[in-house]
Coordinates of C-alpha atoms in Angstrom, one line a residue:
Chain A
M1 CA 0.0 0.0 0.0
S2 CA 2.8 2.4 0.8
N3 CA 4.0 1.8 -2.7
T4 CA 0.7 2.9 -4.1
T5 CA 0.8 6.1 -2.2
A6 CA 4.3 6.9 -3.3
T7 CA 3.4 6.4 -7.0
R8 CA 0.4 8.6 -6.5
V9 CA 2.5 11.4 -5.2
I10 CA 4.7 11.1 -8.2
V11 CA 1.9 10.8 -10.7
T12 CA -0.4 13.5 -9.3
G13 CA 2.3 15.7 -7.9
R14 CA 0.0 16.1 -4.9
K15 CA 0.3 14.7 -1.4
P16 CA -2.5 12.4 -0.6
A17 CA -4.8 14.1 1.9
G18 CA -4.3 11.2 4.4
R19 CA -6.4 11.9 7.4
S20 CA -5.6 8.6 8.9
L21 CA -3.5 5.7 8.0
F22 CA -6.5 3.4 8.4
R23 CA -8.6 5.3 5.9
R24 CA -6.0 5.3 3.2
S25 CA -5.7 1.6 3.3
T26 CA -9.3 0.8 2.8
P27 CA -9.9 -1.4 -0.3
E28 CA -12.2 1.3 -1.7
H29 CA -9.5 3.9 -1.6
A30 CA -6.9 1.7 -3.1
D31 CA -9.4 0.8 -5.8
R32 CA -10.0 4.4 -6.7
S33 CA -6.3 5.3 -6.9
V34 CA -5.7 2.3 -9.2
Q35 CA -8.6 3.4 -11.3
K36 CA -7.1 6.9 -11.6
R37 CA -3.8 5.6 -12.5
R38 CA -5.3 3.4 -15.1
A39 CA -7.2 6.3 -16.6
R40 CA -3.9 8.3 -16.8
R41 CA -2.2 5.4 -18.4
E42 CA -5.0 5.1 -20.9
T43 CA -4.8 8.8 -21.7
L44 CA -1.1 8.6 -22.2
A45 CA -1.4 5.6 -24.5
G46 CA -4.2 7.3 -26.4
Y47 CA -2.0 10.3 -27.1
G48 CA 0.9 8.1 -27.9
F49 CA -1.0 6.2 -30.6
L50 CA -2.5 9.4 -31.8
S51 CA 0.8 11.3 -32.0
P52 CA 1.3 11.1 -35.8
W53 CA -2.3 12.1 -36.4
L54 CA -2.0 14.9 -33.9
L55 CA 1.1 16.2 -35.6
G56 CA -0.6 16.1 -38.9
F57 CA -3.8 17.6 -37.6
F58 CA -2.1 20.6 -35.9
G59 CA 0.9 21.0 -38.2
L60 CA -0.6 20.3 -41.6
T61 CA -4.3 21.1 -41.1
L62 CA -5.2 23.4 -38.2
L63 CA -2.3 25.8 -38.1
P64 CA -2.2 26.1 -42.0
M65 CA -5.9 26.9 -41.8
A66 CA -5.3 29.6 -39.3
Y67 CA -2.4 30.9 -41.4
S68 CA -4.4 31.0 -44.6
L69 CA -7.2 32.8 -42.8
Y70 CA -4.6 35.4 -41.8
L71 CA -3.2 35.5 -45.4
S72 CA -6.7 36.1 -46.8
F73 CA -6.6 39.5 -45.1
T74 CA -3.3 40.4 -46.7
K75 CA -1.6 41.1 -49.9
Y76 CA 1.1 38.5 -50.3
N77 CA 3.3 37.2 -53.1
I78 CA 5.8 35.0 -51.3
F79 CA 8.7 37.3 -51.9
Q80 CA 7.7 40.2 -49.8
P81 CA 6.2 39.9 -46.3
P82 CA 2.4 39.9 -46.2
E83 CA 0.8 43.3 -46.0
W84 CA -2.4 43.6 -44.0
I85 CA -5.3 45.0 -46.1
G86 CA -8.3 43.9 -44.0
L87 CA -11.3 42.8 -45.9
D88 CA -10.2 44.2 -49.2
N89 CA -9.7 40.7 -50.8
Y90 CA -13.2 39.7 -49.9
V91 CA -14.7 42.9 -51.1
R92 CA -12.9 42.7 -54.3
L93 CA -14.0 39.1 -54.9
F94 CA -17.7 40.0 -54.7
T95 CA -17.8 43.5 -56.2
D96 CA -14.9 43.9 -58.5
D97 CA -14.0 40.5 -60.0
P98 CA -16.4 39.2 -62.7
T99 CA -14.1 36.2 -63.2
F100 CA -14.7 35.0 -59.7
V101 CA -18.4 35.5 -60.0
Q102 CA -18.5 33.5 -63.2
S103 CA -16.3 30.8 -61.6
A104 CA -18.6 30.6 -58.6
Q105 CA -21.6 30.3 -60.9
I106 CA -20.2 27.5 -63.0
T107 CA -19.0 25.7 -59.9
L108 CA -22.6 26.0 -58.4
V109 CA -24.1 24.7 -61.7
Y110 CA -21.7 21.8 -61.7
V111 CA -22.5 20.9 -58.0
V112 CA -26.3 21.5 -58.2
V113 CA -26.8 19.7 -61.5
G114 CA -24.2 17.0 -61.3
T115 CA -24.6 15.7 -57.8
P116 CA -28.3 14.9 -57.8
I117 CA -28.1 13.3 -61.2
T118 CA -25.1 11.2 -60.1
L119 CA -27.0 10.2 -56.9
A120 CA -30.1 9.3 -58.8
A121 CA -28.1 7.2 -61.3
A122 CA -26.3 5.5 -58.5
L123 CA -29.5 4.7 -56.7
G124 CA -31.3 3.5 -59.8
V125 CA -28.5 1.2 -60.8
A126 CA -28.1 0.0 -57.3
M127 CA -31.8 -0.9 -57.2
L128 CA -31.4 -2.7 -60.5
L129 CA -28.5 -4.7 -59.1
N130 CA -30.4 -5.5 -55.9
Y131 CA -33.2 -7.1 -58.0
R132 CA -31.3 -10.2 -59.0
D133 CA -28.2 -11.8 -57.6
R134 CA -27.0 -13.6 -60.8
G135 CA -24.2 -11.7 -62.4
A136 CA -24.7 -8.8 -60.1
G137 CA -21.1 -9.1 -58.9
F138 CA -19.7 -8.6 -62.4
F139 CA -21.9 -5.6 -63.1
R140 CA -21.1 -4.1 -59.7
S141 CA -17.4 -4.2 -60.4
S142 CA -17.5 -2.9 -63.9
F143 CA -19.7 0.1 -62.8
Y144 CA -17.3 0.8 -59.9
A145 CA -14.1 1.0 -62.1
P146 CA -14.7 4.5 -63.4
S147 CA -14.9 6.0 -59.8
L148 CA -11.4 4.7 -59.3
I149 CA -9.8 6.2 -62.4
G150 CA -12.2 9.0 -63.2
G151 CA -10.2 11.7 -61.4
S152 CA -7.0 10.9 -63.2
V153 CA -5.3 12.9 -65.9
S154 CA -5.6 9.9 -68.3
I155 CA -9.4 9.9 -68.2
A156 CA -9.5 13.7 -68.5
I157 CA -7.5 13.3 -71.7
V158 CA -9.8 10.6 -72.9
W159 CA -12.8 12.9 -72.2
R160 CA -11.2 15.7 -74.1
A161 CA -10.8 13.4 -77.1
M162 CA -14.2 11.8 -76.8
F163 CA -16.1 15.1 -76.6
G164 CA -13.7 17.0 -78.9
N165 CA -14.4 18.0 -82.4
D166 CA -14.8 14.9 -84.6
G167 CA -14.5 12.7 -81.5
P168 CA -16.8 9.7 -81.0
V169 CA -19.6 11.7 -79.3
D170 CA -19.6 14.3 -82.0
S171 CA -19.7 11.8 -84.8
V172 CA -22.5 9.7 -83.3
L173 CA -24.6 12.8 -82.8
S174 CA -23.8 14.0 -86.3
A175 CA -24.8 10.7 -87.7
I176 CA -28.3 11.0 -86.1
G177 CA -28.6 14.5 -87.3
I178 CA -27.7 16.5 -84.2
D179 CA -24.7 18.7 -85.3
L180 CA -23.3 20.2 -82.1
G181 CA -19.7 20.3 -83.1
G182 CA -17.0 19.6 -80.5
W183 CA -18.2 20.0 -76.9
I184 CA -14.8 20.9 -75.5
G185 CA -14.3 24.0 -77.6
N186 CA -17.9 25.2 -77.0
P187 CA -18.4 27.3 -73.9
A188 CA -22.1 26.1 -73.6
L189 CA -21.3 22.4 -73.9
V190 CA -18.0 21.9 -72.1
L191 CA -19.7 22.1 -68.6
P192 CA -22.2 19.4 -69.6
A193 CA -19.3 17.3 -70.8
L194 CA -17.7 17.7 -67.4
I195 CA -20.9 16.9 -65.6
L196 CA -21.2 13.7 -67.7
L197 CA -17.7 12.8 -66.5
A198 CA -18.9 13.2 -62.9
I199 CA -22.0 11.1 -63.6
W200 CA -19.8 8.4 -65.3
Q201 CA -18.2 8.0 -61.9
F202 CA -21.4 7.0 -60.1
G203 CA -20.0 3.6 -59.1
A204 CA -18.6 4.3 -55.6
T205 CA -21.9 6.0 -54.6
M206 CA -23.8 3.0 -56.1
V207 CA -21.8 0.5 -54.1
I208 CA -22.7 2.3 -50.9
F209 CA -26.4 2.4 -51.9
L210 CA -26.3 -1.2 -52.8
A211 CA -24.9 -2.1 -49.3
G212 CA -27.7 0.0 -47.8
L213 CA -30.4 -1.7 -49.9
K214 CA -29.2 -5.1 -48.8
Q215 CA -29.8 -4.2 -45.2
I216 CA -33.5 -3.4 -45.7
P217 CA -35.4 -6.4 -44.4
K218 CA -37.3 -8.1 -47.2
E219 CA -40.4 -8.6 -45.0
L220 CA -41.0 -4.8 -45.1
Y221 CA -41.5 -5.0 -48.8
E222 CA -43.7 -8.1 -48.5
A223 CA -45.8 -6.4 -45.9
A224 CA -46.1 -3.3 -48.1
E225 CA -47.1 -5.5 -51.0
M226 CA -49.8 -7.2 -48.9
D227 CA -51.2 -3.8 -48.1
G228 CA -51.5 -3.3 -51.8
A229 CA -48.6 -0.9 -52.3
G230 CA -47.4 -0.8 -55.9
P231 CA -43.7 -0.4 -56.8
Y232 CA -43.8 3.4 -56.5
H233 CA -45.4 3.3 -53.1
R234 CA -43.0 0.7 -51.9
F235 CA -40.1 2.9 -53.0
R236 CA -41.6 6.0 -51.3
A237 CA -42.7 4.2 -48.1
V238 CA -39.9 1.6 -47.6
T239 CA -36.8 2.2 -49.7
I240 CA -36.5 6.0 -49.2
P241 CA -37.0 6.2 -45.5
L242 CA -34.8 3.2 -44.7
L243 CA -32.1 4.3 -47.0
S244 CA -32.2 7.9 -45.9
P245 CA -29.0 7.7 -43.7
V246 CA -27.1 6.4 -46.7
I247 CA -28.7 9.0 -49.0
F248 CA -27.6 11.7 -46.5
F249 CA -24.1 10.4 -46.4
N250 CA -23.8 10.2 -50.2
L251 CA -25.3 13.6 -50.7
L252 CA -23.0 15.2 -48.1
L253 CA -19.8 13.7 -49.6
G254 CA -21.0 14.1 -53.1
L255 CA -21.7 17.8 -52.7
I256 CA -18.4 18.5 -51.0
G257 CA -16.5 16.4 -53.5
A258 CA -18.1 18.2 -56.4
F259 CA -17.0 21.6 -55.1
Q260 CA -13.4 20.4 -55.3
V261 CA -13.3 19.3 -59.0
F262 CA -9.9 20.3 -60.4
T263 CA -8.0 17.8 -62.5
S264 CA -10.5 17.3 -65.3
A265 CA -11.1 21.0 -65.7
Y266 CA -7.4 21.7 -65.7
I267 CA -6.6 19.1 -68.3
I268 CA -9.6 19.8 -70.5
S269 CA -8.8 23.5 -70.7
N270 CA -5.0 23.0 -70.7
G271 CA -4.9 24.9 -67.4
S272 CA -6.7 28.0 -68.8
G273 CA -10.2 27.5 -67.5
G274 CA -11.4 28.2 -71.0
P275 CA -13.1 28.4 -73.4
A276 CA -14.4 31.8 -72.3
G277 CA -13.9 30.9 -68.6
S278 CA -16.5 28.1 -68.9
T279 CA -14.3 25.5 -67.1
N280 CA -12.8 28.0 -64.6
F281 CA -14.0 26.2 -61.5
I282 CA -13.3 27.9 -58.1
T283 CA -10.4 25.5 -57.4
L284 CA -8.8 26.2 -60.8
Y285 CA -9.3 29.9 -60.4
L286 CA -7.7 29.7 -56.9
Y287 CA -4.7 27.8 -58.3
K288 CA -4.2 30.3 -61.1
R289 CA -4.4 33.3 -58.8
G290 CA -2.1 31.8 -56.2
F291 CA 0.5 30.0 -58.3
S292 CA 0.4 31.7 -61.7
D293 CA -0.2 35.2 -60.6
G294 CA 1.5 35.0 -57.3
Q295 CA -1.5 36.5 -55.4
M296 CA -1.4 34.2 -52.4
G297 CA -3.5 36.4 -50.2
Y298 CA -6.2 36.7 -52.8
A299 CA -6.1 33.0 -53.4
A300 CA -6.4 32.3 -49.7
A301 CA -9.5 34.5 -49.6
I302 CA -11.0 32.4 -52.4
A303 CA -10.2 29.3 -50.5
W304 CA -12.0 30.6 -47.4
V305 CA -15.1 31.5 -49.5
L306 CA -15.1 27.9 -50.7
L307 CA -14.7 26.6 -47.2
I308 CA -17.5 28.8 -45.8
V309 CA -19.9 27.7 -48.6
V310 CA -19.1 24.0 -48.0
A311 CA -19.5 24.5 -44.2
I312 CA -22.9 26.2 -44.7
I313 CA -24.1 23.4 -46.9
A314 CA -22.9 20.8 -44.5
F315 CA -24.6 22.7 -41.6
I316 CA -27.9 23.0 -43.5
L317 CA -27.8 19.3 -44.3
F318 CA -27.1 18.3 -40.7
R319 CA -29.8 20.7 -39.6
T320 CA -32.5 19.4 -41.9
Q321 CA -31.4 15.8 -41.2
R322 CA -33.9 15.4 -38.5
S323 CA -36.8 16.0 -40.8
W324 CA -35.9 13.5 -43.5
V325 CA -33.2 11.1 -42.2
H326 CA -34.6 8.2 -40.2
Y327 CA -32.3 6.3 -38.0
S328 CA -34.0 3.1 -36.9
G329 CA -32.2 1.5 -34.0
D330 CA -31.7 -1.7 -35.9
A331 CA -30.6 -0.5 -39.3
R332 CA -27.7 1.6 -38.0
Chain B
M1 CA -23.8 -31.2 -56.4
S2 CA -24.1 -34.9 -57.2
T3 CA -24.0 -35.9 -53.5
T4 CA -27.3 -34.5 -52.5
S5 CA -28.2 -35.9 -49.2
F6 CA -31.4 -37.8 -48.7
G7 CA -32.7 -35.0 -46.4
E8 CA -32.2 -32.4 -49.1
Q9 CA -33.9 -34.6 -51.7
A10 CA -36.9 -35.0 -49.4
I11 CA -37.1 -31.2 -48.8
A12 CA -36.9 -30.6 -52.6
A13 CA -39.7 -33.1 -53.1
L14 CA -41.8 -31.4 -50.5
E15 CA -41.2 -28.1 -52.0
N16 CA -42.2 -29.4 -55.4
Q17 CA -45.4 -30.6 -53.9
V18 CA -46.1 -27.3 -52.3
D19 CA -45.4 -25.6 -55.7
A20 CA -47.7 -28.0 -57.4
T21 CA -50.5 -27.4 -54.9
E22 CA -50.0 -23.6 -55.2
Q23 CA -50.2 -23.9 -58.9
I24 CA -48.4 -20.7 -60.0
P25 CA -50.0 -19.6 -63.2
R26 CA -47.7 -20.2 -66.2
R27 CA -48.1 -16.6 -67.2
R28 CA -46.5 -15.3 -64.1
V29 CA -43.5 -17.6 -64.4
K30 CA -43.1 -16.3 -68.0
R31 CA -43.3 -12.7 -66.8
K32 CA -40.5 -13.4 -64.3
T33 CA -38.3 -14.8 -67.0
W34 CA -39.0 -11.8 -69.2
Q35 CA -38.2 -9.5 -66.4
T36 CA -34.8 -11.2 -65.9
V37 CA -34.0 -11.0 -69.5
I38 CA -34.8 -7.3 -69.6
W39 CA -32.9 -6.8 -66.4
F40 CA -29.9 -8.4 -67.9
V41 CA -30.1 -6.5 -71.2
V42 CA -30.4 -3.1 -69.5
L43 CA -27.4 -3.8 -67.3
L44 CA -25.4 -5.0 -70.3
A45 CA -26.2 -1.7 -72.0
I46 CA -25.1 0.3 -69.0
T47 CA -21.9 -1.7 -68.9
A48 CA -21.2 -1.0 -72.6
I49 CA -21.7 2.7 -72.0
V50 CA -19.6 2.8 -68.9
L51 CA -16.7 0.8 -70.3
Y52 CA -16.8 2.4 -73.8
P53 CA -14.3 5.2 -73.0
L54 CA -11.8 2.7 -71.6
V55 CA -12.1 0.3 -74.6
W56 CA -11.9 3.3 -76.9
L57 CA -8.7 4.5 -75.2
F58 CA -7.1 1.0 -75.4
L59 CA -7.9 0.5 -79.1
S60 CA -6.8 4.1 -79.9
T61 CA -3.3 3.3 -78.8
F62 CA -3.0 1.2 -82.0
K63 CA -4.2 4.0 -84.3
P64 CA -1.6 5.9 -86.3
N65 CA -1.6 9.7 -85.8
S66 CA -3.4 10.2 -89.1
E67 CA -6.4 8.3 -87.9
F68 CA -7.2 10.7 -85.0
G69 CA -9.7 13.1 -86.3
S70 CA -10.8 10.9 -89.2
N71 CA -11.7 7.7 -87.4
P72 CA -13.5 8.3 -84.2
G73 CA -14.7 4.6 -84.0
L74 CA -13.3 1.8 -81.9
I75 CA -11.3 -0.2 -84.4
P76 CA -8.1 1.2 -85.9
N77 CA -8.1 0.9 -89.7
N78 CA -4.3 0.5 -89.9
P79 CA -3.3 -0.9 -86.5
T80 CA 0.3 -0.1 -85.5
L81 CA 2.6 -0.3 -82.5
D82 CA 4.4 2.9 -83.4
N83 CA 2.8 4.8 -80.5
Y84 CA 4.3 2.3 -77.9
V85 CA 7.7 2.6 -79.5
K86 CA 7.5 6.4 -79.4
V87 CA 6.3 6.5 -75.8
S88 CA 8.9 4.1 -74.5
E89 CA 11.5 6.6 -75.7
G90 CA 10.3 9.1 -73.2
I91 CA 9.9 12.9 -73.5
A92 CA 11.8 16.1 -72.7
G93 CA 15.0 14.1 -72.3
V94 CA 13.6 11.9 -69.6
P95 CA 13.1 8.2 -70.3
M96 CA 9.6 6.7 -69.6
W97 CA 10.8 4.4 -66.9
R98 CA 11.9 7.4 -64.9
F99 CA 8.3 8.7 -64.7
F100 CA 7.1 5.2 -63.8
L101 CA 9.7 5.0 -61.1
N102 CA 8.8 8.4 -59.6
S103 CA 5.1 7.4 -59.6
F104 CA 6.0 4.1 -58.0
I105 CA 8.2 5.7 -55.2
I106 CA 5.4 8.2 -54.4
A107 CA 2.7 5.6 -54.4
A108 CA 4.6 3.0 -52.4
G109 CA 5.7 5.6 -49.9
S110 CA 2.2 6.7 -49.5
V111 CA 1.0 3.2 -48.8
I112 CA 3.5 2.7 -46.1
G113 CA 2.8 6.1 -44.5
V114 CA -1.0 5.8 -44.7
V115 CA -1.2 2.3 -43.3
L116 CA 1.2 2.9 -40.4
S117 CA -0.2 6.3 -39.3
S118 CA -3.9 5.6 -39.9
A119 CA -3.8 2.2 -38.1
L120 CA -2.2 3.8 -35.0
A121 CA -4.8 6.7 -35.0
A122 CA -7.7 4.4 -35.7
Y123 CA -6.7 2.1 -32.8
A124 CA -6.6 5.0 -30.4
F125 CA -10.0 6.3 -31.6
A126 CA -11.7 2.9 -31.5
R127 CA -10.2 1.1 -28.5
I128 CA -8.6 3.6 -26.0
Q129 CA -10.6 5.6 -23.6
F130 CA -8.7 8.9 -23.1
K131 CA -9.5 12.4 -22.2
G132 CA -10.4 14.5 -25.2
L133 CA -11.4 11.4 -27.3
G134 CA -14.8 12.9 -28.2
I135 CA -13.5 16.3 -29.4
L136 CA -10.6 14.8 -31.3
F137 CA -12.7 12.3 -33.0
A138 CA -15.1 15.0 -34.1
A139 CA -12.1 17.0 -35.4
M140 CA -11.0 13.9 -37.4
I141 CA -14.5 13.6 -38.9
G142 CA -14.4 17.3 -39.6
T143 CA -11.3 17.0 -41.7
L144 CA -13.2 14.4 -43.8
L145 CA -15.4 17.2 -44.9
L146 CA -12.7 19.9 -45.2
P147 CA -12.0 21.0 -48.7
F148 CA -8.4 20.2 -49.4
H149 CA -7.9 23.4 -51.3
V150 CA -8.0 25.6 -48.2
L151 CA -4.7 24.0 -47.2
I152 CA -2.7 24.1 -50.5
I153 CA -1.6 27.7 -50.1
P154 CA -0.3 27.6 -46.5
Q155 CA 1.1 24.1 -47.0
Y156 CA 2.9 25.3 -50.1
I157 CA 4.4 28.2 -48.2
L158 CA 5.4 25.9 -45.4
F159 CA 7.2 23.5 -47.6
N160 CA 8.7 26.3 -49.7
N161 CA 10.2 27.9 -46.6
L162 CA 11.6 24.6 -45.6
G163 CA 13.3 24.3 -49.0
L164 CA 11.4 21.1 -49.8
V165 CA 9.8 22.1 -53.1
D166 CA 10.9 19.7 -55.9
T167 CA 11.3 16.8 -53.5
F168 CA 8.9 14.0 -52.7
I169 CA 8.6 15.0 -49.1
P170 CA 5.6 17.4 -49.4
L171 CA 3.8 14.6 -51.1
L172 CA 4.8 11.9 -48.6
L173 CA 4.9 13.6 -45.2
P174 CA 1.1 14.2 -45.0
K175 CA 0.6 10.5 -45.6
F176 CA 2.8 9.6 -42.6
L177 CA 0.8 11.9 -40.4
A178 CA -2.6 10.4 -41.2
T179 CA -4.0 13.6 -42.7
E180 CA -6.3 11.6 -45.0
A181 CA -9.3 11.1 -42.7
F182 CA -10.9 8.6 -45.1
F183 CA -8.4 5.9 -44.1
V184 CA -8.6 6.6 -40.3
F185 CA -12.4 6.6 -40.5
L186 CA -12.5 3.3 -42.5
L187 CA -10.2 1.6 -40.0
V188 CA -12.1 2.9 -37.0
Q189 CA -15.3 1.4 -38.5
F190 CA -13.5 -1.8 -39.0
I191 CA -11.9 -2.1 -35.6
R192 CA -15.2 -1.3 -33.9
Q193 CA -16.7 -4.3 -35.6
M194 CA -14.1 -6.6 -34.1
P195 CA -15.1 -8.5 -30.9
R196 CA -13.5 -7.2 -27.8
D197 CA -13.1 -10.6 -26.1
M198 CA -9.6 -11.2 -27.3
D199 CA -8.1 -7.9 -26.3
E200 CA -9.9 -7.9 -23.0
A201 CA -8.5 -11.3 -22.3
A202 CA -5.0 -10.1 -23.3
R203 CA -5.4 -7.1 -21.0
I204 CA -6.2 -9.3 -18.0
D205 CA -3.1 -11.2 -18.8
G206 CA -1.2 -7.9 -18.6
A207 CA -0.7 -7.0 -22.2
G208 CA -0.5 -3.3 -22.9
H209 CA -1.9 -1.4 -25.8
V210 CA 1.2 -1.7 -27.9
R211 CA 1.0 -5.5 -27.5
I212 CA -2.7 -5.7 -28.2
F213 CA -2.4 -3.4 -31.2
W214 CA 0.4 -5.3 -32.7
S215 CA -0.5 -8.9 -32.0
I216 CA -4.3 -8.9 -31.9
I217 CA -5.8 -5.9 -33.8
L218 CA -3.4 -5.6 -36.7
P219 CA -3.8 -9.3 -37.8
L220 CA -7.6 -9.0 -37.4
I221 CA -7.9 -5.9 -39.5
K222 CA -5.7 -7.2 -42.3
P223 CA -8.5 -7.0 -45.0
A224 CA -9.1 -3.3 -44.1
L225 CA -5.4 -2.6 -44.2
I226 CA -5.3 -4.2 -47.7
T227 CA -8.2 -2.0 -48.7
C228 CA -6.4 1.1 -47.4
S229 CA -3.2 0.1 -49.1
I230 CA -4.8 -0.2 -52.5
F231 CA -6.7 3.0 -52.2
A232 CA -3.6 4.9 -51.0
F233 CA -1.6 3.5 -53.9
I234 CA -4.2 4.3 -56.6
W235 CA -4.9 7.8 -55.2
A236 CA -1.2 8.7 -55.0
W237 CA -0.7 7.2 -58.4
N238 CA -3.5 9.3 -59.9
D239 CA -2.8 12.4 -57.9
F240 CA -2.3 15.5 -60.1
L241 CA -2.6 18.6 -58.0
G242 CA 0.1 17.6 -55.4
P243 CA 2.9 16.9 -58.0
L244 CA 1.7 19.9 -60.0
L245 CA 2.4 22.1 -57.1
Y246 CA 5.6 20.6 -55.7
L247 CA 7.6 19.0 -58.5
T248 CA 9.3 21.4 -60.8
S249 CA 12.0 19.4 -62.7
P250 CA 10.9 16.9 -65.3
E251 CA 13.2 14.1 -63.9
N252 CA 11.0 14.2 -60.7
Y253 CA 7.7 14.1 -62.6
P254 CA 5.4 11.2 -61.9
L255 CA 3.2 9.9 -64.8
P256 CA 0.2 12.3 -64.5
I257 CA 2.5 15.3 -64.8
A258 CA 4.5 13.7 -67.5
L259 CA 1.3 13.2 -69.4
R260 CA 0.7 16.9 -69.4
L261 CA 4.1 17.2 -71.1
Y262 CA 2.9 15.1 -74.0
N263 CA -0.2 17.2 -74.0
D264 CA 1.3 20.6 -74.0
Q265 CA 4.2 20.2 -76.3
T266 CA 2.8 18.0 -79.1
S267 CA -0.9 17.8 -78.6
S268 CA -1.5 19.4 -82.0
S269 CA 0.0 16.4 -83.8
D270 CA 0.8 13.6 -81.5
Y271 CA -2.5 12.2 -80.4
G272 CA -1.2 8.7 -80.6
A273 CA 1.5 9.2 -78.1
T274 CA -0.8 11.0 -75.7
A275 CA -3.4 8.2 -75.8
T276 CA -0.8 5.5 -75.4
A277 CA 1.0 7.3 -72.5
S278 CA -2.5 7.8 -70.9
F279 CA -3.3 4.2 -71.2
I280 CA 0.1 3.1 -69.8
A281 CA -0.5 5.4 -66.8
L282 CA -3.8 3.7 -66.2
L283 CA -2.5 0.1 -66.5
P284 CA -1.3 -0.4 -62.9
V285 CA -4.5 1.0 -61.6
L286 CA -6.6 -1.3 -63.8
A287 CA -4.4 -4.2 -62.8
F288 CA -5.0 -3.4 -59.1
F289 CA -8.6 -3.1 -59.7
L290 CA -9.0 -6.4 -61.5
V291 CA -7.1 -8.2 -58.7
F292 CA -8.5 -6.5 -55.7
Q293 CA -11.9 -5.3 -56.8
R294 CA -13.6 -7.2 -53.9
F295 CA -11.5 -5.3 -51.3
L296 CA -12.2 -2.0 -53.0
V297 CA -15.9 -2.4 -53.3
D298 CA -16.3 -3.8 -49.8
G299 CA -14.1 -1.1 -48.4
V300 CA -16.3 1.6 -49.9
A301 CA -19.5 -0.1 -48.8
T302 CA -18.3 -0.3 -45.1
Q303 CA -17.3 3.3 -45.1
G304 CA -20.6 4.6 -46.0
L305 CA -22.8 2.4 -43.9
K306 CA -22.2 2.7 -40.2
G307 CA -21.9 6.3 -39.0

């Protein structure tokens, strides 16, 4: 017991408030001190295991975020020290920079049009695959492949060729009498081509939907059918509510991912964001401002606008979650 | 199949009887068959659309330059291997194998870093009760939603001041510090599914966390570690923005950046080389996919399901 007390002094740096020798040696007391020591050991082990992550989180995420917030209030070109200019960058973004406004618009169109279609396609195909087991594994894998390679430079190059002038898409459309010309060089059609590229990568979302669908008990569908519910009603009353946590997850990650599209736009426009700024997504504009024009402070402000928009969307989604996402105790 | 037991036969016979007494109308059976046929055809059509760009790219590597622009179809009119010969020679004075090697070093380094650091962090989050667990876990989930682009400017300034631009360190260091929350999250999900009996028994026998982590948890989560490794490899292999920011000399370029070289310098004439280099850059990823698709698909499915 004396040993315990000694350790406790060392560990807590505090003398035990021993009123009497007898009291200190009660089993209850010894127990509590052992518990405390164990808790301390656990905390120490926890931070030990977490140390690489903590270093990364503070050194490469939290502090850089704080620094970029600071930079967003400055004029900074790397060579001279940052010069504090207050809110000027932000004011300029919204009042005196039509390129930014355009870039925000096309990014929003891309997110708002692309994400729901991708989700709907993913859910539709997942339901198709859930209908029969035979061969479903093969289809599941082939549909998943594009999500793995879709963000690569190679696929962006393929897309540029496929939707370019005299590419496969153009020639098929011409053959059936729709003469649109190349999509890549056309400011009105290059964004749809990029949205199609995003939809093409529905596989990862589909796999998550499929796993969710498999967890819905078959009896629920049977019960609904007994009650005379047709396919549409079964979809509305069983599939959607029971799948809502998965829909929520996919929607959240899909929206946030769509805001960050970069590689395809960069490659398809050769880094220019053209034609006529129609592929100048926020991330590409940020990159050009920061790394081509050397306006690091201004680019940081763009990054913070992006962050705030994403945060607001995440907040709204989490806030409205209660009204449409159903967590049944079992399905989670 | 041939050794069906008597019991199974009996059950089958009983089932047949039940079927017979129920007398399913023939029309309904027919409808079911038709539905399956339509189902199969629809899915085949989707497969064709989804895989078309890949097949097109593969077959384009055999097209001579003159056919780009005149033959948008799948099959080359005059198939040739010239493109492969040209690409193997490299570009900008750098041989092709060098780009491959760079890509490989970055991807392999990423795998080691991601698996080590993410497994450690995930074990702490899933199995150790420590002060601050809740808030740090929430912070980790938060970084899952954080747009990466907020960090590129300060991180670039940091690595630039440390004199590390044009080295692989800015690309690899973040992986060794578990900054990619996807992997930590995936492993946390996986470890939480593991029964606690074994590590509790080990604790009673006096094993510490290091011991439990190393000899019990790590072997148990091997499938998840494989999933993480494959994703880490493929993502690092395909990464464009990171190398674009940090690598400046061509002999340090990985494949995606080297591809841009083909694109910028000769895109007006050399479509064949561009297509072929693009296809070669995809090959390792496609090979990984074919071999490990089960791990990849299951990994994604677990990630989305339990929150």
